[in-house]
mmCIF file of the C-alpha atoms, coordinates in Angstrom:
data_MODEL
# 
_entry.id   MODEL 
# 
loop_
_atom_site.group_PDB 
_atom_site.id 
_atom_site.type_symbol 
_atom_site.label_atom_id 
_atom_site.label_alt_id 
_atom_site.label_comp_id 
_atom_site.label_asym_id 
_atom_site.label_entity_id 
_atom_site.label_seq_id 
_atom_site.pdbx_PDB_ins_code 
_atom_site.Cartn_x 
_atom_site.Cartn_y 
_atom_site.Cartn_z 
_atom_site.occupancy 
_atom_site.B_iso_or_equiv 
_atom_site.pdbx_formal_charge 
_atom_site.auth_seq_id 
_atom_site.auth_comp_id 
_atom_site.auth_asym_id 
_atom_site.auth_atom_id 
_atom_site.pdbx_PDB_model_num 
ATOM 1   C CA . MET A 1 1   ? -0.022  -0.036 0.266   1.00 0.00 ? 1   MET A CA 1 
ATOM 2   C CA . LEU A 1 2   ? 1.417   3.462  -0.752  1.00 0.00 ? 2   LEU A CA 1 
ATOM 3   C CA . PHE A 1 3   ? 0.871   6.651  1.500   1.00 0.00 ? 3   PHE A CA 1 
ATOM 4   C CA . PHE A 1 4   ? 0.694   10.040 -0.201  1.00 0.00 ? 4   PHE A CA 1 
ATOM 5   C CA . LYS A 1 5   ? 1.262   13.214 1.814   1.00 0.00 ? 5   LYS A CA 1 
ATOM 6   C CA . LYS A 1 6   ? -1.672  15.074 1.928   1.00 0.00 ? 6   LYS A CA 1 
ATOM 7   C CA . LYS A 1 7   ? -1.722  18.288 -0.278  1.00 0.00 ? 7   LYS A CA 1 
ATOM 8   C CA . SER A 1 8   ? -2.207  21.313 1.767   1.00 0.00 ? 8   SER A CA 1 
ATOM 9   C CA . ASP A 1 9   ? -5.025  23.448 1.179   1.00 0.00 ? 9   ASP A CA 1 
ATOM 10  C CA . ALA A 1 10  ? -3.358  26.977 0.410   1.00 0.00 ? 10  ALA A CA 1 
ATOM 11  C CA . SER A 1 11  ? -6.462  28.612 1.429   1.00 0.00 ? 11  SER A CA 1 
ATOM 12  C CA . GLN A 1 12  ? -5.462  27.759 4.563   1.00 0.00 ? 12  GLN A CA 1 
ATOM 13  C CA . PRO A 1 13  ? -3.268  28.730 7.645   1.00 0.00 ? 13  PRO A CA 1 
ATOM 14  C CA . HIS A 1 14  ? -0.461  26.158 7.653   1.00 0.00 ? 14  HIS A CA 1 
ATOM 15  C CA . SER A 1 15  ? 0.573   23.852 10.488  1.00 0.00 ? 15  SER A CA 1 
ATOM 16  C CA . ASP A 1 16  ? 3.986   24.134 10.029  1.00 0.00 ? 16  ASP A CA 1 
ATOM 17  C CA . TRP A 1 17  ? 4.849   28.000 9.329   1.00 0.00 ? 17  TRP A CA 1 
ATOM 18  C CA . PRO A 1 18  ? 5.322   30.309 12.242  1.00 0.00 ? 18  PRO A CA 1 
ATOM 19  C CA . TRP A 1 19  ? 2.923   33.420 12.513  1.00 0.00 ? 19  TRP A CA 1 
ATOM 20  C CA . ARG A 1 20  ? 3.953   37.284 12.826  1.00 0.00 ? 20  ARG A CA 1 
ATOM 21  C CA . LEU A 1 21  ? 1.429   40.133 14.148  1.00 0.00 ? 21  LEU A CA 1 
ATOM 22  C CA . GLU A 1 22  ? 1.807   43.042 12.397  1.00 0.00 ? 22  GLU A CA 1 
ATOM 23  C CA . LEU A 1 23  ? -0.050  45.896 14.164  1.00 0.00 ? 23  LEU A CA 1 
ATOM 24  C CA . SER A 1 24  ? -1.384  49.245 12.596  1.00 0.00 ? 24  SER A CA 1 
ATOM 25  C CA . GLY A 1 25  ? 1.840   48.747 9.783   1.00 0.00 ? 25  GLY A CA 1 
ATOM 26  C CA . TYR A 1 26  ? 4.263   47.472 12.864  1.00 0.00 ? 26  TYR A CA 1 
ATOM 27  C CA . PRO A 1 27  ? 5.537   44.319 14.064  1.00 0.00 ? 27  PRO A CA 1 
ATOM 28  C CA . SER A 1 28  ? 4.652   43.205 16.975  1.00 0.00 ? 28  SER A CA 1 
ATOM 29  C CA . SER A 1 29  ? 7.178   41.897 19.023  1.00 0.00 ? 29  SER A CA 1 
ATOM 30  C CA . GLN A 1 30  ? 5.076   39.797 20.597  1.00 0.00 ? 30  GLN A CA 1 
ATOM 31  C CA . LEU A 1 31  ? 2.476   37.407 20.314  1.00 0.00 ? 31  LEU A CA 1 
ATOM 32  C CA . SER A 1 32  ? -0.177  35.447 22.165  1.00 0.00 ? 32  SER A CA 1 
ATOM 33  C CA . TRP A 1 33  ? -3.638  34.770 21.699  1.00 0.00 ? 33  TRP A CA 1 
ATOM 34  C CA . GLU A 1 34  ? -4.614  37.360 24.487  1.00 0.00 ? 34  GLU A CA 1 
ATOM 35  C CA . ILE A 1 35  ? -2.357  40.192 22.435  1.00 0.00 ? 35  ILE A CA 1 
ATOM 36  C CA . ILE A 1 36  ? -4.355  39.025 18.948  1.00 0.00 ? 36  ILE A CA 1 
ATOM 37  C CA . VAL A 1 37  ? -7.768  39.302 20.995  1.00 0.00 ? 37  VAL A CA 1 
ATOM 38  C CA . SER A 1 38  ? -7.116  42.536 23.012  1.00 0.00 ? 38  SER A CA 1 
ATOM 39  C CA . GLU A 1 39  ? -5.611  44.368 19.626  1.00 0.00 ? 39  GLU A CA 1 
ATOM 40  C CA . LEU A 1 40  ? -8.788  43.292 17.763  1.00 0.00 ? 40  LEU A CA 1 
ATOM 41  C CA . ARG A 1 41  ? -10.612 44.891 20.177  1.00 0.00 ? 41  ARG A CA 1 
ATOM 42  C CA . LYS A 1 42  ? -8.626  48.237 20.314  1.00 0.00 ? 42  LYS A CA 1 
ATOM 43  C CA . LEU A 1 43  ? -9.442  48.736 16.149  1.00 0.00 ? 43  LEU A CA 1 
ATOM 44  C CA . ASN A 1 44  ? -11.162 52.011 15.958  1.00 0.00 ? 44  ASN A CA 1 
ATOM 45  C CA . LEU A 1 45  ? -12.613 54.454 13.193  1.00 0.00 ? 45  LEU A CA 1 
ATOM 46  C CA . GLU A 1 46  ? -10.509 57.272 14.371  1.00 0.00 ? 46  GLU A CA 1 
ATOM 47  C CA . ASP A 1 47  ? -7.049  55.994 13.569  1.00 0.00 ? 47  ASP A CA 1 
ATOM 48  C CA . VAL A 1 48  ? -6.137  56.585 10.074  1.00 0.00 ? 48  VAL A CA 1 
ATOM 49  C CA . ASP A 1 49  ? -3.778  52.958 10.304  1.00 0.00 ? 49  ASP A CA 1 
ATOM 50  C CA . SER A 1 50  ? -6.214  50.793 12.527  1.00 0.00 ? 50  SER A CA 1 
ATOM 51  C CA . PHE A 1 51  ? -5.785  47.576 11.739  1.00 0.00 ? 51  PHE A CA 1 
ATOM 52  C CA . LEU A 1 52  ? -4.040  43.924 12.359  1.00 0.00 ? 52  LEU A CA 1 
ATOM 53  C CA . ILE A 1 53  ? -2.617  41.525 10.128  1.00 0.00 ? 53  ILE A CA 1 
ATOM 54  C CA . LEU A 1 54  ? -1.802  38.049 11.400  1.00 0.00 ? 54  LEU A CA 1 
ATOM 55  C CA . GLU A 1 55  ? 0.524   36.431 9.062   1.00 0.00 ? 55  GLU A CA 1 
ATOM 56  C CA . GLN A 1 56  ? 2.699   33.145 8.030   1.00 0.00 ? 56  GLN A CA 1 
ATOM 57  C CA . ARG A 1 57  ? 5.598   33.396 5.637   1.00 0.00 ? 57  ARG A CA 1 
ATOM 58  C CA . ASP A 1 58  ? 6.706   29.628 4.483   1.00 0.00 ? 58  ASP A CA 1 
ATOM 59  C CA . PRO A 1 59  ? 10.170  29.491 6.148   1.00 0.00 ? 59  PRO A CA 1 
ATOM 60  C CA . LYS A 1 60  ? 11.845  27.579 2.878   1.00 0.00 ? 60  LYS A CA 1 
ATOM 61  C CA . ASN A 1 61  ? 10.143  30.242 0.624   1.00 0.00 ? 61  ASN A CA 1 
ATOM 62  C CA . PRO A 1 62  ? 9.081   33.751 1.848   1.00 0.00 ? 62  PRO A CA 1 
ATOM 63  C CA . LYS A 1 63  ? 7.593   33.978 -1.299  1.00 0.00 ? 63  LYS A CA 1 
ATOM 64  C CA . GLU A 1 64  ? 4.557   32.176 0.010   1.00 0.00 ? 64  GLU A CA 1 
ATOM 65  C CA . TYR A 1 65  ? 2.154   33.055 2.493   1.00 0.00 ? 65  TYR A CA 1 
ATOM 66  C CA . TRP A 1 66  ? -0.887  33.006 4.432   1.00 0.00 ? 66  TRP A CA 1 
ATOM 67  C CA . TYR A 1 67  ? -2.283  35.659 6.667   1.00 0.00 ? 67  TYR A CA 1 
ATOM 68  C CA . ILE A 1 68  ? -5.604  37.177 8.146   1.00 0.00 ? 68  ILE A CA 1 
ATOM 69  C CA . GLN A 1 69  ? -6.685  40.648 8.629   1.00 0.00 ? 69  GLN A CA 1 
ATOM 70  C CA . SER A 1 70  ? -9.098  42.933 10.066  1.00 0.00 ? 70  SER A CA 1 
ATOM 71  C CA . ALA A 1 71  ? -9.969  46.614 10.066  1.00 0.00 ? 71  ALA A CA 1 
ATOM 72  C CA . LEU A 1 72  ? -12.967 48.702 10.562  1.00 0.00 ? 72  LEU A CA 1 
ATOM 73  C CA . ALA A 1 73  ? -14.820 50.025 7.259   1.00 0.00 ? 73  ALA A CA 1 
ATOM 74  C CA . LYS A 1 74  ? -14.384 53.844 7.540   1.00 0.00 ? 74  LYS A CA 1 
ATOM 75  C CA . ALA A 1 75  ? -16.898 54.575 4.700   1.00 0.00 ? 75  ALA A CA 1 
ATOM 76  C CA . GLY A 1 76  ? -19.716 52.728 2.454   1.00 0.00 ? 76  GLY A CA 1 
ATOM 77  C CA . PRO A 1 77  ? -22.669 50.471 3.399   1.00 0.00 ? 77  PRO A CA 1 
ATOM 78  C CA . PHE A 1 78  ? -20.565 48.726 5.905   1.00 0.00 ? 78  PHE A CA 1 
ATOM 79  C CA . GLN A 1 79  ? -19.133 51.569 7.747   1.00 0.00 ? 79  GLN A CA 1 
ATOM 80  C CA . GLY A 1 80  ? -18.296 50.652 11.494  1.00 0.00 ? 80  GLY A CA 1 
ATOM 81  C CA . GLN A 1 81  ? -18.508 47.224 10.568  1.00 0.00 ? 81  GLN A CA 1 
ATOM 82  C CA . TYR A 1 82  ? -14.962 44.475 10.991  1.00 0.00 ? 82  TYR A CA 1 
ATOM 83  C CA . ILE A 1 83  ? -13.825 43.925 7.440   1.00 0.00 ? 83  ILE A CA 1 
ATOM 84  C CA . VAL A 1 84  ? -11.872 40.095 7.887   1.00 0.00 ? 84  VAL A CA 1 
ATOM 85  C CA . GLY A 1 85  ? -9.652  39.461 4.887   1.00 0.00 ? 85  GLY A CA 1 
ATOM 86  C CA . VAL A 1 86  ? -8.102  35.796 4.384   1.00 0.00 ? 86  VAL A CA 1 
ATOM 87  C CA . GLY A 1 87  ? -5.428  36.162 1.920   1.00 0.00 ? 87  GLY A CA 1 
ATOM 88  C CA . TRP A 1 88  ? -2.108  33.715 0.567   1.00 0.00 ? 88  TRP A CA 1 
ATOM 89  C CA . SER A 1 89  ? -0.137  33.445 -2.594  1.00 0.00 ? 89  SER A CA 1 
ATOM 90  C CA . ALA A 1 90  ? -0.999  31.206 -5.568  1.00 0.00 ? 90  ALA A CA 1 
ATOM 91  C CA . PRO A 1 91  ? 0.530   30.230 -8.271  1.00 0.00 ? 91  PRO A CA 1 
ATOM 92  C CA . GLU A 1 92  ? -1.567  31.628 -10.994 1.00 0.00 ? 92  GLU A CA 1 
ATOM 93  C CA . HIS A 1 93  ? -2.563  34.707 -8.961  1.00 0.00 ? 93  HIS A CA 1 
ATOM 94  C CA . ASN A 1 94  ? -2.759  35.380 -5.401  1.00 0.00 ? 94  ASN A CA 1 
ATOM 95  C CA . GLN A 1 95  ? -5.504  35.242 -3.286  1.00 0.00 ? 95  GLN A CA 1 
ATOM 96  C CA . MET A 1 96  ? -7.625  37.986 -1.230  1.00 0.00 ? 96  MET A CA 1 
ATOM 97  C CA . TRP A 1 97  ? -11.241 37.055 0.195   1.00 0.00 ? 97  TRP A CA 1 
ATOM 98  C CA . GLU A 1 98  ? -12.684 39.257 2.563   1.00 0.00 ? 98  GLU A CA 1 
ATOM 99  C CA . LEU A 1 99  ? -16.321 39.136 4.516   1.00 0.00 ? 99  LEU A CA 1 
ATOM 100 C CA . CYS A 1 100 ? -18.051 42.823 6.719   1.00 0.00 ? 100 CYS A CA 1 
ATOM 101 C CA . VAL A 1 101 ? -18.998 41.262 10.135  1.00 0.00 ? 101 VAL A CA 1 
ATOM 102 C CA . PRO A 1 102 ? -20.933 43.696 12.715  1.00 0.00 ? 102 PRO A CA 1 
ATOM 103 C CA . GLN A 1 103 ? -19.327 42.449 15.632  1.00 0.00 ? 103 GLN A CA 1 
ATOM 104 C CA . VAL A 1 104 ? -15.551 42.356 17.166  1.00 0.00 ? 104 VAL A CA 1 
ATOM 105 C CA . GLU A 1 105 ? -16.989 38.686 18.326  1.00 0.00 ? 105 GLU A CA 1 
ATOM 106 C CA . GLN A 1 106 ? -17.433 37.492 15.250  1.00 0.00 ? 106 GLN A CA 1 
ATOM 107 C CA . ALA A 1 107 ? -13.874 38.696 13.721  1.00 0.00 ? 107 ALA A CA 1 
ATOM 108 C CA . ILE A 1 108 ? -12.358 36.994 16.766  1.00 0.00 ? 108 ILE A CA 1 
ATOM 109 C CA . GLY A 1 109 ? -13.358 33.517 16.202  1.00 0.00 ? 109 GLY A CA 1 
ATOM 110 C CA . TYR A 1 110 ? -11.950 33.902 12.296  1.00 0.00 ? 110 TYR A CA 1 
ATOM 111 C CA . PHE A 1 111 ? -8.911  34.627 13.775  1.00 0.00 ? 111 PHE A CA 1 
ATOM 112 C CA . GLU A 1 112 ? -8.979  31.757 16.902  1.00 0.00 ? 112 GLU A CA 1 
ATOM 113 C CA . ASP A 1 113 ? -9.734  29.553 14.026  1.00 0.00 ? 113 ASP A CA 1 
ATOM 114 C CA . ALA A 1 114 ? -6.368  30.878 12.047  1.00 0.00 ? 114 ALA A CA 1 
ATOM 115 C CA . TYR A 1 115 ? -4.483  30.932 15.144  1.00 0.00 ? 115 TYR A CA 1 
ATOM 116 C CA . LYS A 1 116 ? -5.179  27.454 16.756  1.00 0.00 ? 116 LYS A CA 1 
ATOM 117 C CA . LYS A 1 117 ? -4.554  25.781 13.337  1.00 0.00 ? 117 LYS A CA 1 
ATOM 118 C CA . LYS A 1 118 ? -8.591  25.213 12.775  1.00 0.00 ? 118 LYS A CA 1 
ATOM 119 C CA . HIS A 1 119 ? -10.143 25.471 9.176   1.00 0.00 ? 119 HIS A CA 1 
ATOM 120 C CA . VAL A 1 120 ? -11.042 28.942 8.370   1.00 0.00 ? 120 VAL A CA 1 
ATOM 121 C CA . ASP A 1 121 ? -14.997 28.671 7.216   1.00 0.00 ? 121 ASP A CA 1 
ATOM 122 C CA . LEU A 1 122 ? -14.579 31.123 3.876   1.00 0.00 ? 122 LEU A CA 1 
ATOM 123 C CA . THR A 1 123 ? -18.493 30.775 3.347   1.00 0.00 ? 123 THR A CA 1 
ATOM 124 C CA . GLY A 1 124 ? -20.081 34.540 2.916   1.00 0.00 ? 124 GLY A CA 1 
ATOM 125 C CA . PHE A 1 125 ? -16.347 35.824 2.080   1.00 0.00 ? 125 PHE A CA 1 
ATOM 126 C CA . GLU A 1 126 ? -15.979 37.517 -1.581  1.00 0.00 ? 126 GLU A CA 1 
ATOM 127 C CA . ASP A 1 127 ? -13.113 37.272 -3.815  1.00 0.00 ? 127 ASP A CA 1 
ATOM 128 C CA . GLN A 1 128 ? -11.125 40.778 -3.808  1.00 0.00 ? 128 GLN A CA 1 
ATOM 129 C CA . SER A 1 129 ? -8.411  39.302 -5.978  1.00 0.00 ? 129 SER A CA 1 
ATOM 130 C CA . ASP A 1 130 ? -8.944  41.489 -8.847  1.00 0.00 ? 130 ASP A CA 1 
ATOM 131 C CA . MET A 1 131 ? -7.728  44.334 -6.316  1.00 0.00 ? 131 MET A CA 1 
ATOM 132 C CA . LEU A 1 132 ? -4.341  42.739 -5.985  1.00 0.00 ? 132 LEU A CA 1 
ATOM 133 C CA . PRO A 1 133 ? -1.427  44.440 -8.318  1.00 0.00 ? 133 PRO A CA 1 
# 
């Protein structure tokens, strides 16, 4: 009997890639689940650069990545809601998918699924990949 290594799903976090946290454009020197939750709760509309990115890069190939990010929508039909974005590198075209949720607890749930290496349910997310360069 032959055993094949299951190919990882590029749209999901990688269990063997390290995490990196970026807060409003600055790398965080510390990373824990408590910090992620605290920083998500601190997102606000007043600060132009109020966002959080939790990112992974392949240690063997830094061009390969996966991330989840969030910020508050400052305008438009979803103003004041949390934009949750998930993105990953892909051979044909890098991917970026987004969803707006009205409460921080919902955004936290997506980050928890990612950080704890669970499957991130992308149901309801919209493909925004055409906005990437």
